[in-house]
Coordinates of C-alpha atoms in Angstrom, one line a residue:
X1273 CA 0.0 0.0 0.0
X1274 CA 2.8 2.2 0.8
X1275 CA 4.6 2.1 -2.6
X1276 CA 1.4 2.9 -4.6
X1277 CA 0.9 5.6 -2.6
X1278 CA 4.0 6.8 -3.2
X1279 CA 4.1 6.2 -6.6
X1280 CA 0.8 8.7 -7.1
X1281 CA 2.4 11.3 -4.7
X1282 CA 5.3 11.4 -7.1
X1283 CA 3.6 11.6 -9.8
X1284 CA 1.3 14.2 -8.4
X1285 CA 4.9 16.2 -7.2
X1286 CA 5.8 15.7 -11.0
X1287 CA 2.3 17.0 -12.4
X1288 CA 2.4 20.5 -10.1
X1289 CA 5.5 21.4 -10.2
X1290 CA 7.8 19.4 -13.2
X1291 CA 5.3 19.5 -15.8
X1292 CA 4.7 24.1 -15.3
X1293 CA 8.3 24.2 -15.4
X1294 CA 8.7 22.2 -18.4
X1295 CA 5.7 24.5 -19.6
X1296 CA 7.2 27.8 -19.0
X1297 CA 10.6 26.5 -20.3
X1298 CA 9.4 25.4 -23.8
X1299 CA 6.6 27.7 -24.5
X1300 CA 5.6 31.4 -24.8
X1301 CA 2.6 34.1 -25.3
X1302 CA 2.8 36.6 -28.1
X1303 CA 0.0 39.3 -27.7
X1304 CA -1.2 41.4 -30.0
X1305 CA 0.7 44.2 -28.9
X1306 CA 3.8 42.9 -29.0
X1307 CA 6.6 40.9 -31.3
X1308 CA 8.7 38.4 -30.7
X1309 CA 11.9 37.5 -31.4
X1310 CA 13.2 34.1 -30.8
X1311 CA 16.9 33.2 -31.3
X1312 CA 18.9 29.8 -31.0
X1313 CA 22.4 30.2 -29.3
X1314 CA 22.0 33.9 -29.5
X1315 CA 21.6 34.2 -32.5
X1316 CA 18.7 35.8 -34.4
X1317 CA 18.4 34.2 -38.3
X1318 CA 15.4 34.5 -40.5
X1319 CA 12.3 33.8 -38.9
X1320 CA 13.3 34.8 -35.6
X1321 CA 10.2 37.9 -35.7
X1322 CA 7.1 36.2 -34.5
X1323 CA 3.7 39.0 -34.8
X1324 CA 1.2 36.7 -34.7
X1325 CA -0.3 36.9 -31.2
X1326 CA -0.9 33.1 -29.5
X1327 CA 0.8 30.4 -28.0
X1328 CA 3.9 29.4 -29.0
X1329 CA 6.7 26.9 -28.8
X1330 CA 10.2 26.8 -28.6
X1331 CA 13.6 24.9 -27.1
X1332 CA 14.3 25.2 -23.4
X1333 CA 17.3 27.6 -22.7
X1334 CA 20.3 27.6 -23.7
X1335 CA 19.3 26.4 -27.0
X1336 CA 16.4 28.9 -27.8
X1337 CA 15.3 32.1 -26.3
X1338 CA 12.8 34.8 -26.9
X1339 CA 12.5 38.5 -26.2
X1340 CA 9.4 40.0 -26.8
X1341 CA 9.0 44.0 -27.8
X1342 CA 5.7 45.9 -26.9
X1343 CA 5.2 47.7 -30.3
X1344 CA 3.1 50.7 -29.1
X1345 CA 4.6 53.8 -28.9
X1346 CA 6.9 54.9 -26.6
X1347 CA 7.2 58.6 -25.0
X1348 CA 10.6 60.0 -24.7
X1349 CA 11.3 63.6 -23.5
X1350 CA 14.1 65.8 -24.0
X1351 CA 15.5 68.3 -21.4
X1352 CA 15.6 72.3 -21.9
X1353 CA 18.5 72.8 -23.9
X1354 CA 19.5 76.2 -25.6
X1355 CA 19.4 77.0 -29.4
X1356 CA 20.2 80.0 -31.2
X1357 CA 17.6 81.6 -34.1
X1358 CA 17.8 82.4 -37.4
X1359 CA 18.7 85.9 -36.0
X1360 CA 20.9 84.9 -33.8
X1361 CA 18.3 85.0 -30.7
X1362 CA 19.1 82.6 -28.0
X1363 CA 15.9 80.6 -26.9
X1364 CA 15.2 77.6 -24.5
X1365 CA 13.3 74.6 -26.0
X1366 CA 12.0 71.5 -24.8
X1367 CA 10.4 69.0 -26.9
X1368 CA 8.7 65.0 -27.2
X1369 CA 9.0 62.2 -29.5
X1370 CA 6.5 59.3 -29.8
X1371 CA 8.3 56.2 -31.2
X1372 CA 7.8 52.6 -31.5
X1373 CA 9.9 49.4 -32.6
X1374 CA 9.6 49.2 -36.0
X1375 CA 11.6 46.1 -37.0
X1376 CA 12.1 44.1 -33.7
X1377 CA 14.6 42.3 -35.9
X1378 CA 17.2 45.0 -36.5
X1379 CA 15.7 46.6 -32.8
X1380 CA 17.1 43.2 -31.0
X1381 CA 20.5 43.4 -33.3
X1382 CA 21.0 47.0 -32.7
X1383 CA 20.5 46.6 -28.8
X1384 CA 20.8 43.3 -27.8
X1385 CA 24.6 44.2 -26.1
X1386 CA 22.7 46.8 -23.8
X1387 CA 21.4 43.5 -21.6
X1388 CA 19.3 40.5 -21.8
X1389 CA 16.1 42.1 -20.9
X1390 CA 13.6 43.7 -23.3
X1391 CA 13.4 46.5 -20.9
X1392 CA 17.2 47.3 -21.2
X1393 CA 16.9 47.5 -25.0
X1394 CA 13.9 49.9 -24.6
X1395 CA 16.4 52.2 -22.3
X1396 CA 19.0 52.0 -25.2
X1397 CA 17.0 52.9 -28.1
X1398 CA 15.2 56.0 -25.9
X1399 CA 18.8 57.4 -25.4
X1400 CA 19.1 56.7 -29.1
X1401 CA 15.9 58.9 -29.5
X1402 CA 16.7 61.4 -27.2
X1403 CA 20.2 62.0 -28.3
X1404 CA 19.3 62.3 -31.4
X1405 CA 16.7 64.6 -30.9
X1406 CA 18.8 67.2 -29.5
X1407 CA 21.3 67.1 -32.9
X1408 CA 17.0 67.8 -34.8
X1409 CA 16.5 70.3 -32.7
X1410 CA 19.1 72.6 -34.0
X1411 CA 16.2 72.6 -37.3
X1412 CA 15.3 75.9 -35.1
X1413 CA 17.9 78.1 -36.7
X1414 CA 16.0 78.5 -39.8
X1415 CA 13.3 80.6 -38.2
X1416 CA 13.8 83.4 -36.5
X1417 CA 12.0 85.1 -33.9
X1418 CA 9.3 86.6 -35.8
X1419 CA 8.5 83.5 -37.0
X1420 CA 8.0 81.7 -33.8
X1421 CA 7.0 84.6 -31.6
X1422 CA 4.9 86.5 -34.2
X1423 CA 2.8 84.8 -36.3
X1424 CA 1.5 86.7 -39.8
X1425 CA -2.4 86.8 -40.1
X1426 CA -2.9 83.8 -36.7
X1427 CA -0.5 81.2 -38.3
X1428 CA 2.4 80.3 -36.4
X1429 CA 5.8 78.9 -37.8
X1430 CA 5.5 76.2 -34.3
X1431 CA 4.1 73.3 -36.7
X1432 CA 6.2 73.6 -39.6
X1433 CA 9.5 73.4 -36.8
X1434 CA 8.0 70.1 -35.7
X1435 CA 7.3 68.7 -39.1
X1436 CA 11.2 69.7 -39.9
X1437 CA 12.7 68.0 -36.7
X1438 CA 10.5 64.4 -37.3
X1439 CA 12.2 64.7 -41.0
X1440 CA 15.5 65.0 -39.5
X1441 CA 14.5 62.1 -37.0
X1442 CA 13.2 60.1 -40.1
X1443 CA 16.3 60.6 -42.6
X1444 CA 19.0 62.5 -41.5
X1445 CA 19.6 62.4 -37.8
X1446 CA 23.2 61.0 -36.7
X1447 CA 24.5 61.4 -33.5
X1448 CA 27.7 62.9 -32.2
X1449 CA 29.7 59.6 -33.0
X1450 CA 28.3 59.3 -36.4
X1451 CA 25.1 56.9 -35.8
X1452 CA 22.7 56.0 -38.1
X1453 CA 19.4 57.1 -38.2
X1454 CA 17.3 56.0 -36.4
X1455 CA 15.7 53.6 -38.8
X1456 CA 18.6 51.9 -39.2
X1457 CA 17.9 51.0 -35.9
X1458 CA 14.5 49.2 -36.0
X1459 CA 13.1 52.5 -34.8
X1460 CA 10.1 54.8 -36.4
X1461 CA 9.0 58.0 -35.2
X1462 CA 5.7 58.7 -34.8
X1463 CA 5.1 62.1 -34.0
X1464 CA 7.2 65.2 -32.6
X1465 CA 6.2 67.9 -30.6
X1466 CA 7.6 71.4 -28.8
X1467 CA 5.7 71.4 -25.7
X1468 CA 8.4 74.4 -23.9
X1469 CA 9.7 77.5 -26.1
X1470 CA 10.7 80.7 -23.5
X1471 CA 13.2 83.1 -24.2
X1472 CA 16.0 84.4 -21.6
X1473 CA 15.3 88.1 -20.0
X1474 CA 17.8 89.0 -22.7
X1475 CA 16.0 89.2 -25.4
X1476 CA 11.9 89.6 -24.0
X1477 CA 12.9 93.3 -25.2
X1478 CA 13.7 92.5 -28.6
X1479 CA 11.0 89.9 -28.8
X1480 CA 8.5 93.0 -27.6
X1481 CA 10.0 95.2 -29.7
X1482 CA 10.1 92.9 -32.8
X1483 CA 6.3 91.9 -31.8
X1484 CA 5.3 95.9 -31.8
X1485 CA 7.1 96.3 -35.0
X1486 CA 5.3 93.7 -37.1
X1487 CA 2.2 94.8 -35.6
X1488 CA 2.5 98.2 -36.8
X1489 CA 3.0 96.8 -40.6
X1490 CA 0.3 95.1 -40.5
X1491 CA -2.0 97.9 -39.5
X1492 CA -0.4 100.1 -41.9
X1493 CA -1.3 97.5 -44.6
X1494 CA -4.7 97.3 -43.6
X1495 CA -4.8 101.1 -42.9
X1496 CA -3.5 101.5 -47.0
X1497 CA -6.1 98.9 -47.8
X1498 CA -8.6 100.9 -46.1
X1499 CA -7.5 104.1 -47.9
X1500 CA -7.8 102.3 -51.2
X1501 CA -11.2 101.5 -51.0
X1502 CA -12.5 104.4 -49.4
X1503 CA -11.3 106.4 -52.2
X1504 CA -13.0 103.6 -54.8
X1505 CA -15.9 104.2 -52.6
X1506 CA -15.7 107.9 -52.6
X1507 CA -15.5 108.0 -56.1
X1508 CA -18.2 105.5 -56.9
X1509 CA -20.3 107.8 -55.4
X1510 CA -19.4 111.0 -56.7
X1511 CA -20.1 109.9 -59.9
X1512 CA -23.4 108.3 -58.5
X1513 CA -24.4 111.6 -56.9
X1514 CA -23.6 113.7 -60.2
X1515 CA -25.6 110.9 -62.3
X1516 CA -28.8 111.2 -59.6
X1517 CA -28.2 115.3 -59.7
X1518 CA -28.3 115.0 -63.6
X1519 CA -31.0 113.5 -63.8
X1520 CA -33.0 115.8 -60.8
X1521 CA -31.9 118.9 -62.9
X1522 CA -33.3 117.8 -66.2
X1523 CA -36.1 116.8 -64.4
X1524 CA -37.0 119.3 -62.4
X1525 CA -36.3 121.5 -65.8
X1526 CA -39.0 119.6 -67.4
X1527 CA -41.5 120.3 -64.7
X1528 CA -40.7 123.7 -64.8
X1529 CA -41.5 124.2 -68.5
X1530 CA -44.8 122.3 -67.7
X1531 CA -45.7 124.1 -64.9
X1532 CA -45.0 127.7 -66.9
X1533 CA -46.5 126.4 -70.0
X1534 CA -49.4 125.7 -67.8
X1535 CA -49.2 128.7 -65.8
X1536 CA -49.4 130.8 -68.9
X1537 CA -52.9 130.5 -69.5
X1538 CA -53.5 131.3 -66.0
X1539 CA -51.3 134.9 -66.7
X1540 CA -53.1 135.4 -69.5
X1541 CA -56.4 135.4 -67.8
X1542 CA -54.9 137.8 -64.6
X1543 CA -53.5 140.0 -67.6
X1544 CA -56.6 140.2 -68.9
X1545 CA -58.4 141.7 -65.2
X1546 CA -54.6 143.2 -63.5
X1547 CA -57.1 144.1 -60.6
X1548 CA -58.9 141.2 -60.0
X1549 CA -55.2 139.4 -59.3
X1550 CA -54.0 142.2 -57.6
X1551 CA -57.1 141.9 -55.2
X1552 CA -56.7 138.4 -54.9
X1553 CA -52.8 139.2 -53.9
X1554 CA -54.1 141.2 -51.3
X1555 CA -57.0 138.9 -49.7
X1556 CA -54.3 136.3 -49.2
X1557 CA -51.7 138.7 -47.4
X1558 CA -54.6 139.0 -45.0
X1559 CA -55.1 135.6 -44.6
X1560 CA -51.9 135.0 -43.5
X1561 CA -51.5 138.0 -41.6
X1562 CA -54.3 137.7 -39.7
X1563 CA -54.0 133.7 -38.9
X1564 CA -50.9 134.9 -36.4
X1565 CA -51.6 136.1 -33.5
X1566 CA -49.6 139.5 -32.7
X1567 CA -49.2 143.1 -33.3
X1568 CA -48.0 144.6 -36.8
X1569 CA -48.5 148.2 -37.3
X1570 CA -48.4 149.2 -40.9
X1571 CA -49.4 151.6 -43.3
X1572 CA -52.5 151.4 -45.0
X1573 CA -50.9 152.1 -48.3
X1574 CA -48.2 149.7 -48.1
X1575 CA -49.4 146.5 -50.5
X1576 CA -51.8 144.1 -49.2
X1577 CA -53.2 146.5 -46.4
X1578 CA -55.4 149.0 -48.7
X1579 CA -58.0 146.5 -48.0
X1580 CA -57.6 147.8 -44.0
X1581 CA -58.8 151.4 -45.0
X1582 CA -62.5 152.0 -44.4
X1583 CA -62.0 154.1 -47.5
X1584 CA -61.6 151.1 -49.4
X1585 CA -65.1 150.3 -49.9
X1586 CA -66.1 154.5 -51.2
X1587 CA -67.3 153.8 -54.6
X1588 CA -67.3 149.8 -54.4
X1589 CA -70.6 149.7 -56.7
X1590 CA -71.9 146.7 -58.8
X1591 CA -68.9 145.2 -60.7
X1592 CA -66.1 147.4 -58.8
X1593 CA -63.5 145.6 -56.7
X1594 CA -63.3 147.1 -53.4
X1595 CA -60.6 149.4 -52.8
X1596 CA -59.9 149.3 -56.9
X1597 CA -60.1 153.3 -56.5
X1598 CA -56.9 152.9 -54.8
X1599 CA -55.0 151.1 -57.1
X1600 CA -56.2 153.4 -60.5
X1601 CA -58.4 156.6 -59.8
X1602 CA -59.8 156.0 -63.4
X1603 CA -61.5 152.8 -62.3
X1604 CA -63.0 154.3 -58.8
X1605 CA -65.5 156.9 -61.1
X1606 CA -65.7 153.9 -63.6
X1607 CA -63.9 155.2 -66.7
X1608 CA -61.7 152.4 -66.4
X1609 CA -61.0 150.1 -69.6
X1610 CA -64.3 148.3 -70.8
X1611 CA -62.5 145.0 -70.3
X1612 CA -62.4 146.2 -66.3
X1613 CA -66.0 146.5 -66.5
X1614 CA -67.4 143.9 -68.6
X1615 CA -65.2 141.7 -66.1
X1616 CA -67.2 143.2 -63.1
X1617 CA -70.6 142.9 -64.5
X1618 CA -69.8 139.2 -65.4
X1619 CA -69.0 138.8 -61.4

Protein backbone atom coordinates (compact mmCIF):
# COMPACT_ATOMS: atom_id res chain seq x y z
CA UNK A 1 0.00 0.00 0.00
CA UNK A 2 2.80 2.19 0.78
CA UNK A 3 4.56 2.09 -2.57
CA UNK A 4 1.44 2.94 -4.61
CA UNK A 5 0.90 5.62 -2.62
CA UNK A 6 4.03 6.77 -3.16
CA UNK A 7 4.08 6.24 -6.58
CA UNK A 8 0.85 8.70 -7.12
CA UNK A 9 2.40 11.29 -4.68
CA UNK A 10 5.32 11.44 -7.11
CA UNK A 11 3.65 11.59 -9.81
CA UNK A 12 1.27 14.15 -8.44
CA UNK A 13 4.89 16.19 -7.19
CA UNK A 14 5.78 15.74 -11.01
CA UNK A 15 2.31 16.96 -12.43
CA UNK A 16 2.44 20.52 -10.07
CA UNK A 17 5.51 21.36 -10.20
CA UNK A 18 7.78 19.41 -13.18
CA UNK A 19 5.35 19.47 -15.77
CA UNK A 20 4.69 24.07 -15.35
CA UNK A 21 8.35 24.22 -15.39
CA UNK A 22 8.71 22.22 -18.37
CA UNK A 23 5.70 24.46 -19.60
CA UNK A 24 7.23 27.75 -19.02
CA UNK A 25 10.58 26.54 -20.32
CA UNK A 26 9.44 25.39 -23.83
CA UNK A 27 6.56 27.74 -24.46
CA UNK A 28 5.63 31.42 -24.84
CA UNK A 29 2.61 34.07 -25.26
CA UNK A 30 2.78 36.59 -28.11
CA UNK A 31 -0.05 39.30 -27.69
CA UNK A 32 -1.24 41.45 -29.98
CA UNK A 33 0.67 44.24 -28.91
CA UNK A 34 3.84 42.93 -28.96
CA UNK A 35 6.61 40.95 -31.34
CA UNK A 36 8.69 38.42 -30.73
CA UNK A 37 11.94 37.53 -31.39
CA UNK A 38 13.19 34.10 -30.84
CA UNK A 39 16.94 33.18 -31.29
CA UNK A 40 18.91 29.80 -31.04
CA UNK A 41 22.42 30.15 -29.35
CA UNK A 42 22.04 33.92 -29.50
CA UNK A 43 21.60 34.23 -32.54
CA UNK A 44 18.67 35.75 -34.35
CA UNK A 45 18.36 34.25 -38.27
CA UNK A 46 15.43 34.51 -40.54
CA UNK A 47 12.25 33.84 -38.94
CA UNK A 48 13.34 34.78 -35.63
CA UNK A 49 10.22 37.88 -35.69
CA UNK A 50 7.11 36.18 -34.49
CA UNK A 51 3.74 38.97 -34.76
CA UNK A 52 1.21 36.73 -34.73
CA UNK A 53 -0.32 36.90 -31.20
CA UNK A 54 -0.94 33.14 -29.53
CA UNK A 55 0.83 30.39 -28.01
CA UNK A 56 3.91 29.42 -29.01
CA UNK A 57 6.73 26.86 -28.82
CA UNK A 58 10.16 26.77 -28.62
CA UNK A 59 13.64 24.91 -27.10
CA UNK A 60 14.33 25.20 -23.45
CA UNK A 61 17.34 27.55 -22.71
CA UNK A 62 20.34 27.55 -23.69
CA UNK A 63 19.27 26.39 -27.04
CA UNK A 64 16.37 28.94 -27.81
CA UNK A 65 15.29 32.06 -26.28
CA UNK A 66 12.82 34.79 -26.89
CA UNK A 67 12.49 38.50 -26.23
CA UNK A 68 9.44 39.98 -26.79
CA UNK A 69 9.03 43.97 -27.79
CA UNK A 70 5.71 45.94 -26.88
CA UNK A 71 5.24 47.75 -30.34
CA UNK A 72 3.09 50.67 -29.13
CA UNK A 73 4.64 53.76 -28.91
CA UNK A 74 6.95 54.94 -26.63
CA UNK A 75 7.23 58.59 -25.03
CA UNK A 76 10.64 59.99 -24.73
CA UNK A 77 11.26 63.64 -23.48
CA UNK A 78 14.11 65.77 -24.02
CA UNK A 79 15.46 68.27 -21.43
CA UNK A 80 15.60 72.31 -21.93
CA UNK A 81 18.47 72.84 -23.91
CA UNK A 82 19.50 76.23 -25.62
CA UNK A 83 19.42 76.98 -29.39
CA UNK A 84 20.22 80.03 -31.16
CA UNK A 85 17.64 81.62 -34.09
CA UNK A 86 17.83 82.38 -37.39
CA UNK A 87 18.66 85.89 -36.01
CA UNK A 88 20.94 84.90 -33.81
CA UNK A 89 18.35 85.02 -30.68
CA UNK A 90 19.10 82.58 -27.97
CA UNK A 91 15.85 80.61 -26.88
CA UNK A 92 15.22 77.63 -24.50
CA UNK A 93 13.30 74.62 -25.97
CA UNK A 94 12.00 71.54 -24.83
CA UNK A 95 10.41 68.99 -26.89
CA UNK A 96 8.73 65.03 -27.17
CA UNK A 97 9.03 62.19 -29.46
CA UNK A 98 6.51 59.25 -29.77
CA UNK A 99 8.33 56.17 -31.22
CA UNK A 100 7.77 52.60 -31.46
CA UNK A 101 9.93 49.38 -32.60
CA UNK A 102 9.58 49.16 -36.04
CA UNK A 103 11.64 46.11 -37.02
CA UNK A 104 12.12 44.07 -33.68
CA UNK A 105 14.59 42.28 -35.86
CA UNK A 106 17.24 44.98 -36.52
CA UNK A 107 15.68 46.64 -32.84
CA UNK A 108 17.13 43.23 -31.05
CA UNK A 109 20.54 43.38 -33.32
CA UNK A 110 20.99 46.97 -32.69
CA UNK A 111 20.50 46.60 -28.79
CA UNK A 112 20.80 43.33 -27.84
CA UNK A 113 24.58 44.16 -26.10
CA UNK A 114 22.74 46.82 -23.83
CA UNK A 115 21.44 43.52 -21.63
CA UNK A 116 19.35 40.50 -21.78
CA UNK A 117 16.12 42.11 -20.90
CA UNK A 118 13.64 43.75 -23.32
CA UNK A 119 13.36 46.54 -20.88
CA UNK A 120 17.19 47.31 -21.25
CA UNK A 121 16.86 47.48 -25.03
CA UNK A 122 13.95 49.87 -24.64
CA UNK A 123 16.38 52.23 -22.35
CA UNK A 124 18.98 52.00 -25.15
CA UNK A 125 16.98 52.90 -28.07
CA UNK A 126 15.22 56.00 -25.90
CA UNK A 127 18.82 57.38 -25.35
CA UNK A 128 19.05 56.73 -29.09
CA UNK A 129 15.86 58.88 -29.46
CA UNK A 130 16.66 61.43 -27.18
CA UNK A 131 20.21 62.01 -28.30
CA UNK A 132 19.26 62.29 -31.43
CA UNK A 133 16.73 64.64 -30.92
CA UNK A 134 18.81 67.18 -29.52
CA UNK A 135 21.34 67.13 -32.90
CA UNK A 136 16.98 67.79 -34.80
CA UNK A 137 16.46 70.31 -32.74
CA UNK A 138 19.13 72.60 -34.05
CA UNK A 139 16.22 72.57 -37.28
CA UNK A 140 15.30 75.93 -35.06
CA UNK A 141 17.92 78.14 -36.71
CA UNK A 142 15.98 78.45 -39.79
CA UNK A 143 13.31 80.61 -38.20
CA UNK A 144 13.76 83.36 -36.54
CA UNK A 145 11.99 85.12 -33.85
CA UNK A 146 9.25 86.62 -35.80
CA UNK A 147 8.50 83.55 -37.02
CA UNK A 148 7.99 81.68 -33.78
CA UNK A 149 6.97 84.61 -31.59
CA UNK A 150 4.87 86.53 -34.25
CA UNK A 151 2.77 84.83 -36.34
CA UNK A 152 1.52 86.69 -39.75
CA UNK A 153 -2.37 86.82 -40.12
CA UNK A 154 -2.89 83.84 -36.70
CA UNK A 155 -0.45 81.17 -38.35
CA UNK A 156 2.37 80.30 -36.40
CA UNK A 157 5.76 78.87 -37.84
CA UNK A 158 5.55 76.18 -34.29
CA UNK A 159 4.14 73.33 -36.70
CA UNK A 160 6.20 73.62 -39.60
CA UNK A 161 9.54 73.44 -36.79
CA UNK A 162 8.04 70.10 -35.66
CA UNK A 163 7.29 68.68 -39.09
CA UNK A 164 11.18 69.67 -39.93
CA UNK A 165 12.71 68.03 -36.71
CA UNK A 166 10.51 64.45 -37.25
CA UNK A 167 12.23 64.67 -41.03
CA UNK A 168 15.46 64.99 -39.51
CA UNK A 169 14.50 62.14 -36.96
CA UNK A 170 13.19 60.13 -40.07
CA UNK A 171 16.28 60.60 -42.60
CA UNK A 172 19.04 62.49 -41.51
CA UNK A 173 19.57 62.42 -37.84
CA UNK A 174 23.15 61.04 -36.74
CA UNK A 175 24.53 61.38 -33.48
CA UNK A 176 27.72 62.86 -32.20
CA UNK A 177 29.75 59.64 -33.03
CA UNK A 178 28.30 59.26 -36.38
CA UNK A 179 25.08 56.90 -35.80
CA UNK A 180 22.70 55.99 -38.11
CA UNK A 181 19.43 57.08 -38.17
CA UNK A 182 17.27 55.98 -36.43
CA UNK A 183 15.69 53.64 -38.76
CA UNK A 184 18.57 51.87 -39.25
CA UNK A 185 17.94 50.97 -35.87
CA UNK A 186 14.47 49.18 -35.99
CA UNK A 187 13.11 52.51 -34.82
CA UNK A 188 10.07 54.78 -36.39
CA UNK A 189 8.99 58.02 -35.21
CA UNK A 190 5.69 58.68 -34.84
CA UNK A 191 5.14 62.14 -34.02
CA UNK A 192 7.16 65.18 -32.61
CA UNK A 193 6.19 67.90 -30.64
CA UNK A 194 7.60 71.39 -28.77
CA UNK A 195 5.70 71.44 -25.75
CA UNK A 196 8.38 74.37 -23.94
CA UNK A 197 9.66 77.52 -26.15
CA UNK A 198 10.73 80.66 -23.47
CA UNK A 199 13.24 83.13 -24.20
CA UNK A 200 15.96 84.40 -21.62
CA UNK A 201 15.27 88.14 -20.04
CA UNK A 202 17.80 88.99 -22.69
CA UNK A 203 16.00 89.22 -25.44
CA UNK A 204 11.92 89.60 -24.02
CA UNK A 205 12.87 93.27 -25.21
CA UNK A 206 13.71 92.50 -28.56
CA UNK A 207 10.96 89.94 -28.81
CA UNK A 208 8.49 93.00 -27.56
CA UNK A 209 10.04 95.23 -29.72
CA UNK A 210 10.09 92.93 -32.77
CA UNK A 211 6.30 91.94 -31.80
CA UNK A 212 5.28 95.90 -31.79
CA UNK A 213 7.08 96.30 -35.04
CA UNK A 214 5.27 93.68 -37.07
CA UNK A 215 2.22 94.82 -35.56
CA UNK A 216 2.46 98.19 -36.76
CA UNK A 217 3.02 96.80 -40.64
CA UNK A 218 0.32 95.09 -40.49
CA UNK A 219 -1.95 97.85 -39.49
CA UNK A 220 -0.40 100.14 -41.89
CA UNK A 221 -1.28 97.53 -44.57
CA UNK A 222 -4.69 97.34 -43.57
CA UNK A 223 -4.78 101.14 -42.91
CA UNK A 224 -3.46 101.50 -47.03
CA UNK A 225 -6.15 98.86 -47.78
CA UNK A 226 -8.62 100.91 -46.14
CA UNK A 227 -7.52 104.06 -47.95
CA UNK A 228 -7.80 102.33 -51.17
CA UNK A 229 -11.18 101.49 -50.98
CA UNK A 230 -12.51 104.44 -49.43
CA UNK A 231 -11.27 106.42 -52.18
CA UNK A 232 -13.01 103.64 -54.78
CA UNK A 233 -15.94 104.15 -52.58
CA UNK A 234 -15.74 107.86 -52.63
CA UNK A 235 -15.50 108.03 -56.12
CA UNK A 236 -18.17 105.52 -56.94
CA UNK A 237 -20.26 107.78 -55.38
CA UNK A 238 -19.36 111.01 -56.72
CA UNK A 239 -20.14 109.91 -59.89
CA UNK A 240 -23.36 108.28 -58.52
CA UNK A 241 -24.45 111.60 -56.93
CA UNK A 242 -23.59 113.71 -60.20
CA UNK A 243 -25.62 110.92 -62.28
CA UNK A 244 -28.77 111.21 -59.62
CA UNK A 245 -28.17 115.35 -59.74
CA UNK A 246 -28.32 115.04 -63.65
CA UNK A 247 -31.05 113.50 -63.81
CA UNK A 248 -33.04 115.80 -60.84
CA UNK A 249 -31.94 118.91 -62.92
CA UNK A 250 -33.25 117.84 -66.18
CA UNK A 251 -36.12 116.84 -64.44
CA UNK A 252 -37.03 119.26 -62.40
CA UNK A 253 -36.32 121.46 -65.85
CA UNK A 254 -38.96 119.58 -67.37
CA UNK A 255 -41.54 120.35 -64.72
CA UNK A 256 -40.66 123.68 -64.78
CA UNK A 257 -41.47 124.18 -68.47
CA UNK A 258 -44.81 122.31 -67.73
CA UNK A 259 -45.67 124.14 -64.87
CA UNK A 260 -44.95 127.70 -66.95
CA UNK A 261 -46.50 126.41 -70.04
CA UNK A 262 -49.45 125.74 -67.82
CA UNK A 263 -49.20 128.71 -65.81
CA UNK A 264 -49.39 130.84 -68.94
CA UNK A 265 -52.90 130.49 -69.48
CA UNK A 266 -53.47 131.30 -65.99
CA UNK A 267 -51.32 134.86 -66.67
CA UNK A 268 -53.08 135.38 -69.48
CA UNK A 269 -56.41 135.44 -67.77
CA UNK A 270 -54.93 137.83 -64.58
CA UNK A 271 -53.50 140.03 -67.57
CA UNK A 272 -56.62 140.20 -68.91
CA UNK A 273 -58.36 141.65 -65.23
CA UNK A 274 -54.63 143.21 -63.50
CA UNK A 275 -57.09 144.06 -60.58
CA UNK A 276 -58.94 141.19 -59.97
CA UNK A 277 -55.16 139.35 -59.33
CA UNK A 278 -54.02 142.24 -57.57
CA UNK A 279 -57.11 141.86 -55.19
CA UNK A 280 -56.73 138.39 -54.85
CA UNK A 281 -52.78 139.17 -53.88
CA UNK A 282 -54.10 141.22 -51.27
CA UNK A 283 -57.01 138.89 -49.70
CA UNK A 284 -54.28 136.27 -49.21
CA UNK A 285 -51.73 138.69 -47.40
CA UNK A 286 -54.59 139.03 -44.96
CA UNK A 287 -55.09 135.63 -44.63
CA UNK A 288 -51.88 134.97 -43.54
CA UNK A 289 -51.54 137.98 -41.59
CA UNK A 290 -54.31 137.69 -39.68
CA UNK A 291 -54.05 133.71 -38.91
CA UNK A 292 -50.86 134.93 -36.44
CA UNK A 293 -51.63 136.13 -33.47
CA UNK A 294 -49.58 139.47 -32.73
CA UNK A 295 -49.22 143.09 -33.26
CA UNK A 296 -48.03 144.56 -36.82
CA UNK A 297 -48.51 148.20 -37.33
CA UNK A 298 -48.39 149.21 -40.91
CA UNK A 299 -49.36 151.60 -43.27
CA UNK A 300 -52.50 151.42 -45.05
CA UNK A 301 -50.91 152.13 -48.32
CA UNK A 302 -48.20 149.74 -48.13
CA UNK A 303 -49.37 146.52 -50.53
CA UNK A 304 -51.85 144.11 -49.23
CA UNK A 305 -53.16 146.51 -46.43
CA UNK A 306 -55.38 149.00 -48.69
CA UNK A 307 -58.02 146.53 -47.97
CA UNK A 308 -57.64 147.81 -44.02
CA UNK A 309 -58.79 151.40 -45.05
CA UNK A 310 -62.49 152.03 -44.40
CA UNK A 311 -61.99 154.14 -47.50
CA UNK A 312 -61.62 151.14 -49.41
CA UNK A 313 -65.15 150.35 -49.91
CA UNK A 314 -66.13 154.47 -51.19
CA UNK A 315 -67.26 153.76 -54.56
CA UNK A 316 -67.30 149.76 -54.45
CA UNK A 317 -70.56 149.71 -56.71
CA UNK A 318 -71.87 146.72 -58.76
CA UNK A 319 -68.88 145.22 -60.74
CA UNK A 320 -66.06 147.44 -58.84
CA UNK A 321 -63.52 145.57 -56.65
CA UNK A 322 -63.25 147.09 -53.39
CA UNK A 323 -60.55 149.44 -52.82
CA UNK A 324 -59.91 149.30 -56.91
CA UNK A 325 -60.13 153.26 -56.49
CA UNK A 326 -56.90 152.94 -54.79
CA UNK A 327 -54.95 151.11 -57.11
CA UNK A 328 -56.19 153.38 -60.45
CA UNK A 329 -58.39 156.62 -59.78
CA UNK A 330 -59.81 155.97 -63.45
CA UNK A 331 -61.49 152.80 -62.29
CA UNK A 332 -62.99 154.29 -58.83
CA UNK A 333 -65.46 156.91 -61.11
CA UNK A 334 -65.67 153.95 -63.60
CA UNK A 335 -63.95 155.23 -66.73
CA UNK A 336 -61.67 152.39 -66.37
CA UNK A 337 -61.02 150.12 -69.63
CA UNK A 338 -64.28 148.33 -70.77
CA UNK A 339 -62.53 144.99 -70.29
CA UNK A 340 -62.36 146.15 -66.27
CA UNK A 341 -65.99 146.51 -66.52
CA UNK A 342 -67.39 143.86 -68.56
CA UNK A 343 -65.19 141.73 -66.09
CA UNK A 344 -67.20 143.19 -63.13
CA UNK A 345 -70.57 142.91 -64.49
CA UNK A 346 -69.84 139.21 -65.42
CA UNK A 347 -69.04 138.80 -61.44
Amino acid sequence: MNNPLRLVIRIAIFAVVVIPLLLFATSFNVRFTEAAVKTRFGEAGEGAVITEPGFKWKLPAPFESVTKYDTRGRFVQTRSTSVQTEDRSEVIIEAFAVWRVQDPLVFYQRFSKSGPRADMHFEAGEEAVRSRMFGALSEISNYSLDDLFTPVRGQSQLPALEQDILRRLRGEATDEQGGLPLDQYGIEVAAVGINRLVVPASTTEKIIQRMGESRDRIANEIQTQGNAQASAILARAGADAAKIRAFAERRADEIRARGEQEAAEFYAEQNAEPALAQFLAKVEAMKKTAAERFTLVVSEDDFGFELFSPSAVNGAGNGIFPGRGLLDPDLATGTGSRTGSTAGGDE
